[in-house]
CSV table of C-alpha atoms in Angstrom, one decimal:
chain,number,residue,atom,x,y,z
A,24,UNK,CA,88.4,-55.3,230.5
A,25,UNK,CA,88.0,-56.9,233.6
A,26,UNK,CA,87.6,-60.7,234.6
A,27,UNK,CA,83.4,-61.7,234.7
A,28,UNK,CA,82.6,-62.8,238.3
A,29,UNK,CA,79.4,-64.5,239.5
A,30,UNK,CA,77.2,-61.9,241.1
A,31,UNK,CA,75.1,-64.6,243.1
A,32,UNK,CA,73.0,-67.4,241.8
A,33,UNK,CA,69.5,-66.6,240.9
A,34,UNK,CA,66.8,-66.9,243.7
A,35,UNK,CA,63.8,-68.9,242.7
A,36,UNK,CA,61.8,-66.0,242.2
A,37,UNK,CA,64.3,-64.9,239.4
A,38,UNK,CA,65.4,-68.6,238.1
A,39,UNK,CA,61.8,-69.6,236.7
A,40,UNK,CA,62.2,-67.2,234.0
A,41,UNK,CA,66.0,-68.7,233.3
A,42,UNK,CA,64.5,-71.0,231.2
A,43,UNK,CA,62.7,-69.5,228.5
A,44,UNK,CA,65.0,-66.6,228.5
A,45,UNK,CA,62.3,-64.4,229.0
A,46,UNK,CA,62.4,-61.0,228.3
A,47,UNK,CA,59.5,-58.0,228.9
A,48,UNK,CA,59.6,-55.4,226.2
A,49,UNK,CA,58.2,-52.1,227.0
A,50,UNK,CA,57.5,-50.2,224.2
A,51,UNK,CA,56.7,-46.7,224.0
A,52,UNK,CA,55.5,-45.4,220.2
A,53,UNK,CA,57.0,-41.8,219.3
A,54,UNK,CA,55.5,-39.8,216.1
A,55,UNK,CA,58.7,-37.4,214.9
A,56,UNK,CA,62.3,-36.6,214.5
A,57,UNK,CA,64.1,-39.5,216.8
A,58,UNK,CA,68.1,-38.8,217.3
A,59,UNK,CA,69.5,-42.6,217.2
A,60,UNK,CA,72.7,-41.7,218.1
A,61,UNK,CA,71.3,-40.0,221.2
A,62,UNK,CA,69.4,-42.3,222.6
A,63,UNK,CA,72.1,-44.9,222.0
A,64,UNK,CA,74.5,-42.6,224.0
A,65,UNK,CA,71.5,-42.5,226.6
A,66,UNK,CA,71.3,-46.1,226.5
A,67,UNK,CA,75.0,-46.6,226.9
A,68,UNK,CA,75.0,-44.5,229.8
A,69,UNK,CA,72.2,-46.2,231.5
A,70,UNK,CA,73.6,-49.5,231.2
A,71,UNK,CA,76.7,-47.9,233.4
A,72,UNK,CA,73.9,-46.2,235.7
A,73,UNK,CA,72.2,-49.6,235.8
A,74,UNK,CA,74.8,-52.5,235.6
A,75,UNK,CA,73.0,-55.5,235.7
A,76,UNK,CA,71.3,-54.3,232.5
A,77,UNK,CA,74.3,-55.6,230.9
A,78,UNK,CA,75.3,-58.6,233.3
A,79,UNK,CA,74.7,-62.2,232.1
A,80,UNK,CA,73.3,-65.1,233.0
A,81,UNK,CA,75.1,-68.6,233.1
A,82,UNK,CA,74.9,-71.8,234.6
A,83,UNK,CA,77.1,-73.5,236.5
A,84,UNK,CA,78.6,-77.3,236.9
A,85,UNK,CA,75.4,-78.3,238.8
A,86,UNK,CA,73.2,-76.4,236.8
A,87,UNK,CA,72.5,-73.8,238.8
A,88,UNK,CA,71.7,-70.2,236.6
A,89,UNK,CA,74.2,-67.6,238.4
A,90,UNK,CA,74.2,-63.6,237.6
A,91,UNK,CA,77.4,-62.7,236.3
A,92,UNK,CA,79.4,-59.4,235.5
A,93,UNK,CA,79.9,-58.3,232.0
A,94,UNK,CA,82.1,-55.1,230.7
A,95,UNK,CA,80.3,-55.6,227.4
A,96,UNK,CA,77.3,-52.5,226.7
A,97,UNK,CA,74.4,-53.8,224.7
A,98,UNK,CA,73.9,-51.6,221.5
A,99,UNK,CA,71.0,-49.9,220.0
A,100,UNK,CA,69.0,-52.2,217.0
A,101,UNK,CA,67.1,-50.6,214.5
A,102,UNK,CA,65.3,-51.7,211.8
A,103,UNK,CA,61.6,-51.9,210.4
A,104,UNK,CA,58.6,-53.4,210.7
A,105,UNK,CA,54.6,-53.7,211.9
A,106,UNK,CA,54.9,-52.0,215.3
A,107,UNK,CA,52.5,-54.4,217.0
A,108,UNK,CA,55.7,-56.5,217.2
A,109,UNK,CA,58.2,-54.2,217.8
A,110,UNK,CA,61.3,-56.9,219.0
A,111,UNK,CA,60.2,-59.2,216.0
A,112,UNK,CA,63.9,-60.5,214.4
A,113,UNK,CA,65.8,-58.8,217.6
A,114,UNK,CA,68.5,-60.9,219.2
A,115,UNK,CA,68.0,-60.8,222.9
A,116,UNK,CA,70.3,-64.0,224.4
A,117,UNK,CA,70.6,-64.1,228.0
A,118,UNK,CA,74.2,-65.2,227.5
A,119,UNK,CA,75.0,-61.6,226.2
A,120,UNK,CA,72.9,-59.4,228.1
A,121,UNK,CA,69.8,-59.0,230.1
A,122,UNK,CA,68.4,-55.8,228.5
A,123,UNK,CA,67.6,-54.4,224.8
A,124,UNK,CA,66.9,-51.8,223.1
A,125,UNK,CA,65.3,-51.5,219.7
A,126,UNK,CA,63.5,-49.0,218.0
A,127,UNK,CA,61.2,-50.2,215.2
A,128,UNK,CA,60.3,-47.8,212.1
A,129,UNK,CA,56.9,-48.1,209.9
A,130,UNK,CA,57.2,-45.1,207.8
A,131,UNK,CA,57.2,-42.0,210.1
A,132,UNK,CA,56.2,-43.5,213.3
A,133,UNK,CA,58.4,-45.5,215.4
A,134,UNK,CA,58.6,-48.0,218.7
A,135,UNK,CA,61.3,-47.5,220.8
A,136,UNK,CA,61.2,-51.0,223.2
A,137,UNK,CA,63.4,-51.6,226.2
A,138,UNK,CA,63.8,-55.5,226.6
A,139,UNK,CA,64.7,-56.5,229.8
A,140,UNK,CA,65.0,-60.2,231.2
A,141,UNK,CA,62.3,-61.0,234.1
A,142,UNK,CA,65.0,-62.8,236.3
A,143,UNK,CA,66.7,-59.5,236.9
A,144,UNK,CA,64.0,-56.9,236.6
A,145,UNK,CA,59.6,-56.6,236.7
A,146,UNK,CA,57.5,-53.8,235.2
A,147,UNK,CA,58.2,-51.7,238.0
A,148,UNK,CA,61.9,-51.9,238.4
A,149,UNK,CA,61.7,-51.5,234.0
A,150,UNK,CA,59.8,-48.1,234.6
A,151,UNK,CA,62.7,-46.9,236.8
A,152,UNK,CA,64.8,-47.8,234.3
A,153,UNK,CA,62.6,-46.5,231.2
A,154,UNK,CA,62.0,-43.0,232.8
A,155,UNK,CA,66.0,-42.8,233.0
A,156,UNK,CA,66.4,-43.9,229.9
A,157,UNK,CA,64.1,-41.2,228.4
A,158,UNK,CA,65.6,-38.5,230.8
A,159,UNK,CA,69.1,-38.9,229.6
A,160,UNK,CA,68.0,-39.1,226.4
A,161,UNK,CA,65.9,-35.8,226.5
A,162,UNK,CA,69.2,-34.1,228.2
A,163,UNK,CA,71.9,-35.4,225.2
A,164,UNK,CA,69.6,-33.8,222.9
A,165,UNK,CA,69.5,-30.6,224.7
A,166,UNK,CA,73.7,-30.8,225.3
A,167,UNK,CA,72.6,-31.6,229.2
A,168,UNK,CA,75.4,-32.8,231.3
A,169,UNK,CA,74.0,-35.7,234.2
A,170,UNK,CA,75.6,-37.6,236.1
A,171,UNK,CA,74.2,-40.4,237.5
A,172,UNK,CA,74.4,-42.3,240.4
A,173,UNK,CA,75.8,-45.7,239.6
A,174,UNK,CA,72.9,-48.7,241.5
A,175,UNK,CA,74.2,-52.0,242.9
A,176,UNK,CA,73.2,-54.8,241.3
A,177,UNK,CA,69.2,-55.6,242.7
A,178,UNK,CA,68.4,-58.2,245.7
A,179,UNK,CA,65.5,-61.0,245.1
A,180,UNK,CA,62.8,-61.0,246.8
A,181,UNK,CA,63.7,-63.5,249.0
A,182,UNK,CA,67.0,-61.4,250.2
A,183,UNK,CA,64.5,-58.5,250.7
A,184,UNK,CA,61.9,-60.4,252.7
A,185,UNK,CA,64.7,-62.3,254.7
A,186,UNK,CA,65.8,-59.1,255.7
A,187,UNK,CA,62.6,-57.9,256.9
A,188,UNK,CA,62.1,-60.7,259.3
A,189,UNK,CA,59.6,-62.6,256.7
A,190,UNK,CA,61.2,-65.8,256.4
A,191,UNK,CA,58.8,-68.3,256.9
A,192,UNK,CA,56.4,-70.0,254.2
A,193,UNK,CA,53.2,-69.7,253.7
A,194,UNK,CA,51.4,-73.1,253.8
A,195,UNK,CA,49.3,-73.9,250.2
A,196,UNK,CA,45.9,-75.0,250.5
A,197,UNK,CA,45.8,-78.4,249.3
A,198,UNK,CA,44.0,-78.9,245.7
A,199,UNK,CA,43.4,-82.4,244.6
A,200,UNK,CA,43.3,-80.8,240.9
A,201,UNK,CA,46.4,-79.8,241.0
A,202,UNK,CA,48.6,-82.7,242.1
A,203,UNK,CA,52.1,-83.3,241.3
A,204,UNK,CA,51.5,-85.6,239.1
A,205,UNK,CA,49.2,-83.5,236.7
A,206,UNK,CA,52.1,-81.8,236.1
A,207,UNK,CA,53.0,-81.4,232.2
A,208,UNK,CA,55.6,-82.5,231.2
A,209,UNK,CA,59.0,-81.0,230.3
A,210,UNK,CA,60.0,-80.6,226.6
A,211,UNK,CA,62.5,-83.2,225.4
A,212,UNK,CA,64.9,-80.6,223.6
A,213,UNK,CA,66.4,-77.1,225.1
A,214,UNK,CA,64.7,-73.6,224.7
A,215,UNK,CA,66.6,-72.5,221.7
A,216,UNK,CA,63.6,-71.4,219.3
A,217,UNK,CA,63.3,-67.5,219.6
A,218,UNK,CA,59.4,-66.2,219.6
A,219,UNK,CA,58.1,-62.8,219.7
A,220,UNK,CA,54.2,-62.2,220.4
A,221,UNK,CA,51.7,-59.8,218.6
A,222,UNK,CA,49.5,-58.5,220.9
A,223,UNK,CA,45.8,-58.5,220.7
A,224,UNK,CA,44.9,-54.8,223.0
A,225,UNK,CA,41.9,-52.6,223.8
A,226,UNK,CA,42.5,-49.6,224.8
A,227,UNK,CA,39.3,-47.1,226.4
A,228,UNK,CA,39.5,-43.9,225.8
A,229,UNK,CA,40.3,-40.9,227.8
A,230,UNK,CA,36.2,-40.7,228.7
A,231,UNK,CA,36.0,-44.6,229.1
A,232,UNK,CA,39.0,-44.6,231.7
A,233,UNK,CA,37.8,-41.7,233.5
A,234,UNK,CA,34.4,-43.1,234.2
A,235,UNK,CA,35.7,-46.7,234.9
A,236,UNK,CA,37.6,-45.0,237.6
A,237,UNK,CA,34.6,-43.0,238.7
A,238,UNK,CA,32.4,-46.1,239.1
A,239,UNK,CA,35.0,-47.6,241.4
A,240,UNK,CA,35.2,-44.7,243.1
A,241,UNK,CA,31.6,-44.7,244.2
A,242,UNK,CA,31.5,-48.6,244.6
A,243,UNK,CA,34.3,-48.4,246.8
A,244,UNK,CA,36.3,-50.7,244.3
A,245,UNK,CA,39.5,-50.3,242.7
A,246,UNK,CA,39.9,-50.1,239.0
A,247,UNK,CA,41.5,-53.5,239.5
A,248,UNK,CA,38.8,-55.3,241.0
A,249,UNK,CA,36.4,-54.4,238.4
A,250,UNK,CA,39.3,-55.4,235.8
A,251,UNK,CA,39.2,-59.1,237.1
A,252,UNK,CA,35.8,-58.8,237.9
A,253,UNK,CA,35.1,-58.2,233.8
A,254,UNK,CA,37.8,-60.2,232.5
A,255,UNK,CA,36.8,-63.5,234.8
A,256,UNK,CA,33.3,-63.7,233.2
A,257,UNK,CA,34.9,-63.2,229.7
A,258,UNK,CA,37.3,-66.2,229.9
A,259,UNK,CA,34.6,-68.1,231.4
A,260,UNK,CA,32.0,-67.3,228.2
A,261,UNK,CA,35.2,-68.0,226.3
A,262,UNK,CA,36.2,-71.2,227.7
A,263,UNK,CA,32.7,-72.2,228.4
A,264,UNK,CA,33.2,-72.9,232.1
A,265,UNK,CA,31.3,-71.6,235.1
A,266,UNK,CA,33.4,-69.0,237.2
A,267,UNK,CA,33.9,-71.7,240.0
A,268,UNK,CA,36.0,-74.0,237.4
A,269,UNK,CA,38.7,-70.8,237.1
A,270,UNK,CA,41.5,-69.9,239.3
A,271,UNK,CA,42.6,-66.2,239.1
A,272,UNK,CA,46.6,-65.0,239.6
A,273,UNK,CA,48.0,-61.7,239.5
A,274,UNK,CA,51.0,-60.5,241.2
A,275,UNK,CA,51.1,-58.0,243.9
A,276,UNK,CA,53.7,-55.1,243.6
A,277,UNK,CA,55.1,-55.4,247.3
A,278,UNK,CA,57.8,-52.2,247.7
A,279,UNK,CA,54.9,-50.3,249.4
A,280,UNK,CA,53.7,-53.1,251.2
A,281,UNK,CA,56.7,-53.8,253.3
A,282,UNK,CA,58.9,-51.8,255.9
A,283,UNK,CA,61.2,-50.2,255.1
A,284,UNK,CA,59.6,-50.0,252.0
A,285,UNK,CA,61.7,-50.8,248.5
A,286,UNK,CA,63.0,-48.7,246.0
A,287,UNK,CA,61.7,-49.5,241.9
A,288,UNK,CA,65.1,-50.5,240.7
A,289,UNK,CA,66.8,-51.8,244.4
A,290,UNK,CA,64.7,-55.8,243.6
A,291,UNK,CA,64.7,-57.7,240.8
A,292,UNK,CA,60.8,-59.4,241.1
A,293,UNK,CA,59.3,-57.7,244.4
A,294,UNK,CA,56.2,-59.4,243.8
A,295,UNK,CA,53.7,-61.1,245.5
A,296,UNK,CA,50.8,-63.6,243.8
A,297,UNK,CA,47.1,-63.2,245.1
A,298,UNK,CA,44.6,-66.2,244.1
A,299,UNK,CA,41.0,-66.1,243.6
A,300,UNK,CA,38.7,-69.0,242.7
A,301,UNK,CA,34.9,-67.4,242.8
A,302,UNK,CA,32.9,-69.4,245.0
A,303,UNK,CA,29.4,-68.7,244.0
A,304,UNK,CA,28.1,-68.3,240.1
A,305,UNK,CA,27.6,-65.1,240.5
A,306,UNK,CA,27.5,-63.0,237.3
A,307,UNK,CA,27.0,-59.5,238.1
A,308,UNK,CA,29.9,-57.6,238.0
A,309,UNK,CA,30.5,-55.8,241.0
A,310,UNK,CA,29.3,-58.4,243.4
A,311,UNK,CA,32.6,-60.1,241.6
A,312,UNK,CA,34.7,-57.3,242.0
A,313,UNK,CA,34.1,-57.1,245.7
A,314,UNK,CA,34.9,-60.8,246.2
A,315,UNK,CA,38.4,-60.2,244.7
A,316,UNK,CA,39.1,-57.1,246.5
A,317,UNK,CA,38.2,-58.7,250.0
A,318,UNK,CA,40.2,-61.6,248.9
A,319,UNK,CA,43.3,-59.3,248.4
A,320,UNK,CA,43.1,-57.6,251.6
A,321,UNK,CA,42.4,-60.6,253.7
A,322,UNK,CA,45.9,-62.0,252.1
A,323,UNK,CA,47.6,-59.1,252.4
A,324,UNK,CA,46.7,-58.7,256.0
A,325,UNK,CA,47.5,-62.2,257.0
A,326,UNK,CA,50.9,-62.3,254.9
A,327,UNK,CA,49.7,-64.6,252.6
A,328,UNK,CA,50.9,-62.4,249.9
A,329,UNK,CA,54.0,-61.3,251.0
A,330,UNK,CA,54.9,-64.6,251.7
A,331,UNK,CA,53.4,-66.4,248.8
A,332,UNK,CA,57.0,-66.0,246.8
A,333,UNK,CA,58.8,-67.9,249.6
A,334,UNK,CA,57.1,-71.2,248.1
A,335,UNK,CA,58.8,-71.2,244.8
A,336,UNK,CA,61.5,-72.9,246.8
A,337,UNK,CA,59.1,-75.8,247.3
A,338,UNK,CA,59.6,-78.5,244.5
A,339,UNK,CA,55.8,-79.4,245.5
A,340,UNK,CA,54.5,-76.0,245.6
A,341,UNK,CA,55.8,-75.7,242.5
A,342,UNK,CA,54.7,-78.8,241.1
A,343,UNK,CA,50.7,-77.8,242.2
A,344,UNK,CA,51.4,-74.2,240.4
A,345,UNK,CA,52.4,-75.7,237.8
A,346,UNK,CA,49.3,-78.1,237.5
A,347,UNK,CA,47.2,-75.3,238.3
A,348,UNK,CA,48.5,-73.4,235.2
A,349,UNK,CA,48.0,-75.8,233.0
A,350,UNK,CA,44.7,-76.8,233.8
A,351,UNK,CA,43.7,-73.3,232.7
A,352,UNK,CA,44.5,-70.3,235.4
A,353,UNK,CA,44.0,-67.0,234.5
A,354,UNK,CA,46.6,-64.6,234.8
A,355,UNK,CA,46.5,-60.8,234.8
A,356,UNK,CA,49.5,-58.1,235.6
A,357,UNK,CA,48.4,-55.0,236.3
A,358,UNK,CA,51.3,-52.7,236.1
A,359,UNK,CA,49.3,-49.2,236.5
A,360,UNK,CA,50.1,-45.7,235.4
A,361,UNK,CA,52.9,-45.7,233.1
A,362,UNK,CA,55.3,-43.2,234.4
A,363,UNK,CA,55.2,-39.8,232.4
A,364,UNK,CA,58.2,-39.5,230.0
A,365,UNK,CA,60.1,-36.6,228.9
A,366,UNK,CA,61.2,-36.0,225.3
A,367,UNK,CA,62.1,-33.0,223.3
A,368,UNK,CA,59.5,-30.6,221.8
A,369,UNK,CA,60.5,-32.3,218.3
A,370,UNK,CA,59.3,-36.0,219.6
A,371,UNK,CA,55.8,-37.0,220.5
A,372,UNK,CA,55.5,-40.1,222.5
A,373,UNK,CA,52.0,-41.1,221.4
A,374,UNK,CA,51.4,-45.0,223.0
A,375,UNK,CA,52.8,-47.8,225.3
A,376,UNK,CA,52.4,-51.3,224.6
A,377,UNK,CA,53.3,-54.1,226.2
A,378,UNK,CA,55.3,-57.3,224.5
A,379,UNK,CA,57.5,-60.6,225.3
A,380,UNK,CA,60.8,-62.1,223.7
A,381,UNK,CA,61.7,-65.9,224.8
A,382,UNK,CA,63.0,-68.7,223.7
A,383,UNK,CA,61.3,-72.2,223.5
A,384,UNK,CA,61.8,-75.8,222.7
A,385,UNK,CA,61.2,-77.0,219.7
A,386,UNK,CA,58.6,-79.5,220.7
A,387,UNK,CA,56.7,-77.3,223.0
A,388,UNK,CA,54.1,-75.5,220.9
A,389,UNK,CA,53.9,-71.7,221.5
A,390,UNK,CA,50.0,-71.5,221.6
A,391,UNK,CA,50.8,-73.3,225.5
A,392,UNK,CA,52.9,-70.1,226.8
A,393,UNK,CA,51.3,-67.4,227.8
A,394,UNK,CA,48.6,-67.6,226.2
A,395,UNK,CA,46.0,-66.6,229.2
A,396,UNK,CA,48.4,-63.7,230.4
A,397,UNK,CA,46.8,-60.0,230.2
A,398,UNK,CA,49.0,-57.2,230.7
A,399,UNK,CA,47.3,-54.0,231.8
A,400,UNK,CA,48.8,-50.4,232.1
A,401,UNK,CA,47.5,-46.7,231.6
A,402,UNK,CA,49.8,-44.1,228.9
A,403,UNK,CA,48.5,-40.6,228.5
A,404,UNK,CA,45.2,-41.3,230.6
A,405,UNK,CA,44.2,-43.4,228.6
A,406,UNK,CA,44.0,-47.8,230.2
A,407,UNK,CA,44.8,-50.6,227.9
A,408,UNK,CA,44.6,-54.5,228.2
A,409,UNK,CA,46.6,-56.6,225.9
A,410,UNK,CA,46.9,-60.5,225.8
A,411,UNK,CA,49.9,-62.1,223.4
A,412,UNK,CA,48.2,-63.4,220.1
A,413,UNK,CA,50.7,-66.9,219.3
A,414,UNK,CA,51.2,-67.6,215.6
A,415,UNK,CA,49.7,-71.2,216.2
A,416,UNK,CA,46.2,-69.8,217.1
A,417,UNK,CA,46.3,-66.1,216.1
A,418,UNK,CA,42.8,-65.3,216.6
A,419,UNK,CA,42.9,-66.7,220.2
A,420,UNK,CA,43.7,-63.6,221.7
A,421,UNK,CA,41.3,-61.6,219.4
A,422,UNK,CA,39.0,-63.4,220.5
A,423,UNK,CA,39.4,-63.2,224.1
A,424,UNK,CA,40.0,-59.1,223.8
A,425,UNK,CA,36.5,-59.2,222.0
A,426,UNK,CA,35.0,-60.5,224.9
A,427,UNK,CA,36.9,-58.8,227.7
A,428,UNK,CA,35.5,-55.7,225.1
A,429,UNK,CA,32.4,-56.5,226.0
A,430,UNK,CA,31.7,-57.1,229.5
A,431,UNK,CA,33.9,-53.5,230.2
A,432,UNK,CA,31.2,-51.4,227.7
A,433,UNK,CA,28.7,-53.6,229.9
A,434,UNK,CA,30.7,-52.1,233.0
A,435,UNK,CA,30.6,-48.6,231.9
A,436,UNK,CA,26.8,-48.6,231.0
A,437,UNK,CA,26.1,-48.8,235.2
A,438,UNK,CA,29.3,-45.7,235.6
C-alpha cells in the first residue's frame, strides 16, 4: 500500500459540493438474474480504470478540501428496499471514497445505483463511467478478457477553461434582490446528518416523447426549451407568483462547446449555468420556450456561459447566488439521452432514475435543499422529470410533478 498524497485542492466549481458531501446516484432498474459477484468484479475493476472513483476528499490546516489518493476499492452493498430510494441506509462518506455502488432488491426486481460525489464527477462524466461499468460487467459474465486504459485523475473546469485561453470573468448583472446580505445563514453545527431523497417523477411514454420532440421540431425549439417553458408556468401556479418573480438556472454541458472539445470522463463539473428571468407575463407556452432558447444562445455566443463558472471564485458572486437561491430560483438539469447499456440476454434493464445522498446539519431542515431541483433524462425512448420529495414536506414534490404533469399534456395537445 502506498502513502495517500494530495492530488490538488478542489477548484471552486468542485468545493461547493464539499460541504454536504453530495453525492448523485444513477440508478438503473434491472428485471432478472443479476450476478453480484460480477458486477462487484466489474466495479473493482473500474475503480482501477477510473481512480479517482476511489480517491478521498480531506481538508487541510486552513481548511481548504484537497483530493487525495486512496489504495482502498469501494465495495459492492446490497440489501433491500422500496426502489424509489435505492441508496436509502447506504454509507457513502467522502472521507472513504467518492463513488458507490449498491444494488437494491424488492422481490425480483432490482436498482443497481452508482453514487458518485459532484466535486469529482457530473452526470456526464457518471455516464462515462456507468456505460464502463455495465460493459465490464456484461464481459465477466461472458468470461470476456478487457483491459482498460487506466484515466488520470479529471481537471476542473477552471484548469480546462484556463487552458483554453478563457480566463477572464464574466461580470454579474447587479440584482438589488439578491444582495449579500440576504444571504441565509450558515448552520451552526457540521453536515453530519445523512439524507437520502424519494423522488416524485413523470415519465411520458414512448408516444408522448416522440411527439414532444416532433413539436419542437416544427417550432424550431428544442425539447429543452419547451421543458422550461412548461415547468416555469407550473412553479409559478404552484408558488403563486407571476413568471417575472422567478429566476430560472440550468447548467450547460460545455465539452462540445469548447475547442478542443472535452472528453465525458477527462473534467470533473464541465458545466456552464444559463439564467432566465421572463420578462413579460406571457403564458403561452411556446412564446416562453423561444424566450429561453434565444436567451441560451445569446449567452453562449457572447461567453456568458462558458465563463459563468469562473465567478464561483467571487465571495460576492457567490454571496448574490446564494441570495438568489434562496429567494426561490428554479433549477433544472437536463442530462439527455441516457447512454444505451449492455447486459446479458438473462438481465433486462427496464428504468433509470435519478437520486441524491448528502449529509446535512442538524439544524438545517432538509425541506430547504433541493427542493426546487428537477432532474430530467431519457432511458429506452422514453423522457422522465423527477424532483426530490424531502421527508419534512413529502407531498411538495408530488405536488409540483402534478403540475409540471399538466402544462406538458397541455403541450402535447398543440404537437
Amino acid at each position: 500500500m502506498t502513502t495517500p498524497e494530495i492530488t490538488r485542492p478542489l477548484a471552486p466549481s468542485e468545493a461547493m459540493f464539499a460541504g454536504n458531501q453530495l453525492y448523485v446516484g444513477y440508478s438503473v432498474r434491472t428485471s432478472g438474474e443479476l450476478d453480484l459477484t460480477a458486477l462487484a468484479t466489474a466495479y473493482e475493476a473500474v475503480c482501477r480504470t477510473y481512480p479517482v472513483l476511489a480517491a478521498r476528499l480531506d481538508t487541510t490546516a486552513d481548511g481548504e478540501a484537497v483530493l487525495v489518493t486512496s489504495d482502498i476499492r469501494p465495495t459492492l452493498g446490497v440489501g433491500t428496499g422500496p426502489l424509489d430510494r435505492p441508496l436509502s441506509g447506504v454509507d457513502l462518506d467522502q472521507a472513504h471514497a467518492l463513488s458507490g455502488l449498491s444494488v437494491t432488491y424488492d422481490g425480483t426486481e432490482a436498482s443497481v445505483t452508482l453514487a458518485t460525489h459532484h466535486s469529482v464527477a457530473d452526470a456526464y462524466h457518471s455516464f462515462g463511467v456507468l456505460t464502463a461499468l455495465w460493459d465490464r460487467y456484461i464481459d465477466t459474465v461472458e468470461g470476456v478478457s478487457a483491459t482498460l486504459r487506466r484515466h488520470p485523475y479529471p481537471k476542473s473546469v477552471e484548469q480546462l477553461l484556463a487552458e483554453r485561453g478563457i480566463d477572464q470573468l464574466a461580470p454579474a448583472p447587479a440584482d438589488p434582490r439578491t444582495a449579500p446580505a440576504d444571504a441565509p445563514a450558515a448552520p451552526n453545527s457540521p453536515a453530519t446528518e445523512p439524507i437520502t431523497f424519494a423522488m416524485a417523477r413523470h415519465r411520458l411514454t414512448a408516444a408522448e416523447t416522440t411527439a414532444l420532440a416532433d413539436l419542437g421540431h416544427r417550432e424550431r425549439l428544442t425539447i429543452n426549451g419547451l421543458l422550461s417553458a412548461a415547468l416555469l408556468l407550473a412553479e409559478a401556479e404552484i408558488r403563486r407568483v407571476s413568471l417575472a418573480e422567478l429566476i430560472y438556472v440550468y447548467p450547460v454541458n460545455l465539452r462540445t462547446r469548447l475547442t478542443p472539445q472535452i472528453g465525458l470522463t477527462e473534467g470533473t463539473n464541465v458545466l456552464g449555468f444559463a439564467h432566465f428571468q421572463p420578462t413579460t407575463p406571457s403564458a403561452d407556452p411556446l412564446t416562453l420556450a423561444r424566450e429561453i432558447s434565444a436567451g441560451l444562445r445569446a449567452g453562449l455566443a457572447e461567453g456568458l456561459i462558458q465563463r459563468s463558472t469562473l465567478a464561483l471564485s467571487d465571495p460576492q458572486a457567490m454571496a448574490q447566488a446564494a441570495a438568489a437561491m434562496s429567494a426561490g430560483a428554479v433549477v433544472m438539469t437536463n442530462w439527455g439521452p441516457v447512454p444505451a447499456l449492455r447486459a446479458p440476454a438473462e438481465l433486462r434493464l427496464t428504468d433509470f432514475r435519478g437520486t441524491f445522498h448528502a449529509k446535512v446539519a442538524a439544524d438545517l431542515p432538509d425541506a430547504s435543499l433541493y427542493g426546487g431541483c428537477y432532474l430530467v433524462s431519457t432511458f429506452d425512448g422514453r423522457l422522465s422529470i423527477e424532483i426530490p420529495s424531502t421527508d419534512a414536506d413529502p407531498e411538495a414534490g408530488h405536488a409540483r410533478i402534478d403540475a409540471l404533469r399538466d402544462r406538458l399534456n397541455h403541450l402535447l395537445s398543440r404537437a
